[in-house]
PDB file of C-alpha atoms in Angstrom:
ATOM      1  CA  UNK A   1       1.979  17.835  15.492  1.00 64.00           C
ATOM      2  CA  UNK A   2       4.133  16.826  17.920  1.00 82.00           C
ATOM      3  CA  UNK A   3       7.339  14.438  17.667  1.00 81.00           C
ATOM      4  CA  UNK A   4       4.962  11.571  19.891  1.00 86.00           C
ATOM      5  CA  UNK A   5       2.317  12.122  17.353  1.00 90.00           C
ATOM      6  CA  UNK A   6       4.489  11.736  14.046  1.00 93.00           C
ATOM      7  CA  UNK A   7       5.726   8.875  15.608  1.00 93.00           C
ATOM      8  CA  UNK A   8       2.349   7.255  16.118  1.00 94.00           C
ATOM      9  CA  UNK A   9       1.189   8.336  12.461  1.00 96.00           C
ATOM     10  CA  UNK A  10       4.178   6.721  10.998  1.00 96.00           C
ATOM     11  CA  UNK A  11       3.566   3.363  13.279  1.00 96.00           C
ATOM     12  CA  UNK A  12       0.001   3.396  12.103  1.00 97.00           C
ATOM     13  CA  UNK A  13       1.358   3.784   8.676  1.00 97.00           C
ATOM     14  CA  UNK A  14       3.422   0.698   8.971  1.00 96.00           C
ATOM     15  CA  UNK A  15       0.765  -1.159  10.361  1.00 97.00           C
ATOM     16  CA  UNK A  16      -1.552  -0.255   7.499  1.00 96.00           C
ATOM     17  CA  UNK A  17       1.022  -1.396   5.029  1.00 95.00           C
ATOM     18  CA  UNK A  18       1.857  -4.904   6.760  1.00 94.00           C
ATOM     19  CA  UNK A  19      -2.222  -5.265   6.932  1.00 94.00           C
ATOM     20  CA  UNK A  20      -2.113  -4.467   3.101  1.00 92.00           C
ATOM     21  CA  UNK A  21       0.316  -6.984   2.476  1.00 90.00           C
ATOM     22  CA  UNK A  22      -1.137  -9.718   4.298  1.00 90.00           C
ATOM     23  CA  UNK A  23      -4.805  -9.396   3.183  1.00 86.00           C
ATOM     24  CA  UNK A  24      -3.513  -8.484  -0.748  1.00 85.00           C
ATOM     25  CA  UNK A  25      -0.418 -10.392  -1.163  1.00 76.00           C
ATOM     26  CA  UNK A  26      -1.011 -13.390   1.100  1.00 75.00           C
ATOM     27  CA  UNK A  27       2.542 -13.388   2.720  1.00 78.00           C
ATOM     28  CA  UNK A  28       4.067 -16.502   3.821  1.00 85.00           C
ATOM     29  CA  UNK A  29       4.471 -17.163   7.214  1.00 85.00           C
ATOM     30  CA  UNK A  30       8.449 -16.752   7.299  1.00 90.00           C
ATOM     31  CA  UNK A  31       7.895 -13.389   5.389  1.00 91.00           C
ATOM     32  CA  UNK A  32       5.318 -12.424   7.558  1.00 91.00           C
ATOM     33  CA  UNK A  33       7.572 -13.296  10.877  1.00 92.00           C
ATOM     34  CA  UNK A  34      10.295 -11.073   9.162  1.00 94.00           C
ATOM     35  CA  UNK A  35       8.157  -8.279   8.676  1.00 94.00           C
ATOM     36  CA  UNK A  36       6.399  -8.644  12.087  1.00 94.00           C
ATOM     37  CA  UNK A  37      10.258  -8.422  13.768  1.00 95.00           C
ATOM     38  CA  UNK A  38      11.273  -5.521  12.120  1.00 96.00           C
ATOM     39  CA  UNK A  39       7.913  -3.988  13.091  1.00 96.00           C
ATOM     40  CA  UNK A  40       8.779  -4.731  16.689  1.00 96.00           C
ATOM     41  CA  UNK A  41      12.282  -3.541  16.328  1.00 96.00           C
ATOM     42  CA  UNK A  42      10.798  -0.277  15.103  1.00 96.00           C
ATOM     43  CA  UNK A  43       8.366  -0.092  18.013  1.00 96.00           C
ATOM     44  CA  UNK A  44      11.005  -0.656  20.468  1.00 94.00           C
ATOM     45  CA  UNK A  45      13.225   1.927  18.890  1.00 95.00           C
ATOM     46  CA  UNK A  46      10.935   4.547  18.026  1.00 93.00           C
ATOM     47  CA  UNK A  47       7.399   4.250  20.188  1.00 92.00           C
ATOM     48  CA  UNK A  48       8.989   2.753  23.578  1.00 90.00           C
ATOM     49  CA  UNK A  49      11.544   5.183  24.044  1.00 88.00           C
ATOM     50  CA  UNK A  50       9.117   8.508  23.596  1.00 83.00           C
ATOM     51  CA  UNK A  51       9.483  10.341  26.883  1.00 80.00           C
ATOM     52  CA  UNK A  52       6.754  12.953  28.132  1.00 83.00           C
ATOM     53  CA  UNK A  53       4.283  10.434  28.108  1.00 82.00           C
ATOM     54  CA  UNK A  54       1.007  10.979  29.898  1.00 88.00           C
ATOM     55  CA  UNK A  55      -1.076   8.052  31.609  1.00 90.00           C
ATOM     56  CA  UNK A  56      -3.400   7.763  28.662  1.00 90.00           C
ATOM     57  CA  UNK A  57      -0.299   7.309  25.980  1.00 90.00           C
ATOM     58  CA  UNK A  58       1.326   5.263  28.394  1.00 92.00           C
ATOM     59  CA  UNK A  59      -2.015   2.906  28.559  1.00 94.00           C
ATOM     60  CA  UNK A  60      -2.155   2.744  25.046  1.00 94.00           C
ATOM     61  CA  UNK A  61       1.772   1.983  24.639  1.00 93.00           C
ATOM     62  CA  UNK A  62       1.351  -0.972  27.238  1.00 94.00           C
ATOM     63  CA  UNK A  63      -1.500  -2.303  25.216  1.00 96.00           C
ATOM     64  CA  UNK A  64       0.367  -2.023  22.031  1.00 97.00           C
ATOM     65  CA  UNK A  65       3.290  -4.109  23.025  1.00 96.00           C
ATOM     66  CA  UNK A  66       0.762  -6.961  24.344  1.00 98.00           C
ATOM     67  CA  UNK A  67      -1.032  -6.982  20.912  1.00 97.00           C
ATOM     68  CA  UNK A  68       2.457  -7.292  19.309  1.00 97.00           C
ATOM     69  CA  UNK A  69       3.519  -9.982  21.373  1.00 97.00           C
ATOM     70  CA  UNK A  70       0.156 -11.767  20.679  1.00 98.00           C
ATOM     71  CA  UNK A  71       0.780 -10.819  16.979  1.00 97.00           C
ATOM     72  CA  UNK A  72       3.794 -12.892  16.926  1.00 96.00           C
ATOM     73  CA  UNK A  73       2.080 -15.499  18.515  1.00 96.00           C
ATOM     74  CA  UNK A  74      -0.573 -15.763  15.701  1.00 96.00           C
ATOM     75  CA  UNK A  75       2.340 -15.764  13.272  1.00 94.00           C
ATOM     76  CA  UNK A  76       3.555 -18.808  14.818  1.00 94.00           C
ATOM     77  CA  UNK A  77       0.242 -20.472  14.941  1.00 95.00           C
ATOM     78  CA  UNK A  78      -0.032 -19.722  11.086  1.00 93.00           C
ATOM     79  CA  UNK A  79       3.718 -21.112  10.272  1.00 91.00           C
ATOM     80  CA  UNK A  80       2.189 -24.487  12.168  1.00 92.00           C
ATOM     81  CA  UNK A  81      -1.314 -24.403  10.253  1.00 90.00           C
ATOM     82  CA  UNK A  82      -1.517 -27.529   8.039  1.00 92.00           C
ATOM     83  CA  UNK A  83      -4.683 -26.764   6.211  1.00 94.00           C
ATOM     84  CA  UNK A  84      -5.979 -24.336   4.124  1.00 90.00           C
ATOM     85  CA  UNK A  85      -8.997 -23.412   6.353  1.00 94.00           C
ATOM     86  CA  UNK A  86      -6.863 -23.133   9.439  1.00 92.00           C
ATOM     87  CA  UNK A  87      -4.071 -20.617   7.686  1.00 90.00           C
ATOM     88  CA  UNK A  88      -7.148 -18.662   6.683  1.00 92.00           C
ATOM     89  CA  UNK A  89      -8.528 -18.117   9.871  1.00 94.00           C
ATOM     90  CA  UNK A  90      -5.043 -17.359  11.289  1.00 94.00           C
ATOM     91  CA  UNK A  91      -4.656 -14.693   8.700  1.00 93.00           C
ATOM     92  CA  UNK A  92      -8.094 -13.189   9.497  1.00 95.00           C
ATOM     93  CA  UNK A  93      -6.877 -13.011  13.493  1.00 96.00           C
ATOM     94  CA  UNK A  94      -3.751 -11.355  12.153  1.00 95.00           C
ATOM     95  CA  UNK A  95      -5.718  -8.996  10.043  1.00 95.00           C
ATOM     96  CA  UNK A  96      -7.835  -8.322  13.116  1.00 97.00           C
ATOM     97  CA  UNK A  97      -4.640  -7.823  15.482  1.00 97.00           C
ATOM     98  CA  UNK A  98      -3.224  -5.346  13.200  1.00 97.00           C
ATOM     99  CA  UNK A  99      -6.367  -3.135  12.539  1.00 97.00           C
ATOM    100  CA  UNK A 100      -6.568  -3.131  16.481  1.00 98.00           C
ATOM    101  CA  UNK A 101      -3.257  -1.695  16.506  1.00 98.00           C
ATOM    102  CA  UNK A 102      -3.934   0.563  14.043  1.00 97.00           C
ATOM    103  CA  UNK A 103      -7.157   1.967  16.028  1.00 97.00           C
ATOM    104  CA  UNK A 104      -4.903   2.375  19.003  1.00 97.00           C
ATOM    105  CA  UNK A 105      -2.581   4.533  17.022  1.00 96.00           C
ATOM    106  CA  UNK A 106      -5.792   6.557  15.696  1.00 96.00           C
ATOM    107  CA  UNK A 107      -6.861   7.340  19.069  1.00 95.00           C
ATOM    108  CA  UNK A 108      -3.592   8.819  20.310  1.00 92.00           C
ATOM    109  CA  UNK A 109      -3.904  10.703  17.253  1.00 92.00           C
ATOM    110  CA  UNK A 110      -7.110  12.682  18.128  1.00 89.00           C
TER     111      UNK A 110
END
């Protein structure tokens, strides 16, 4: 496994853990925001810094960056949710976005 693949595998594992925490433990919004911040920092330090990317990897990396930014917005919307139904809908959206990121990593590992 190349260094790039190892990094994508590690990122997928971090995403899976966060997704599990979101769905099973119902993290509160401030904790989720902190976890997301740490995940974004890891992404910038470990993934964005990768070299020798082909165009396919570069495309996925760009999409991952976009999804992470959208995930940050989703978490802000979750913080603003006042009703339980709205909060549950936001959590579902966050879970779907995390699963999208996991699928991107899996595609790069194939």
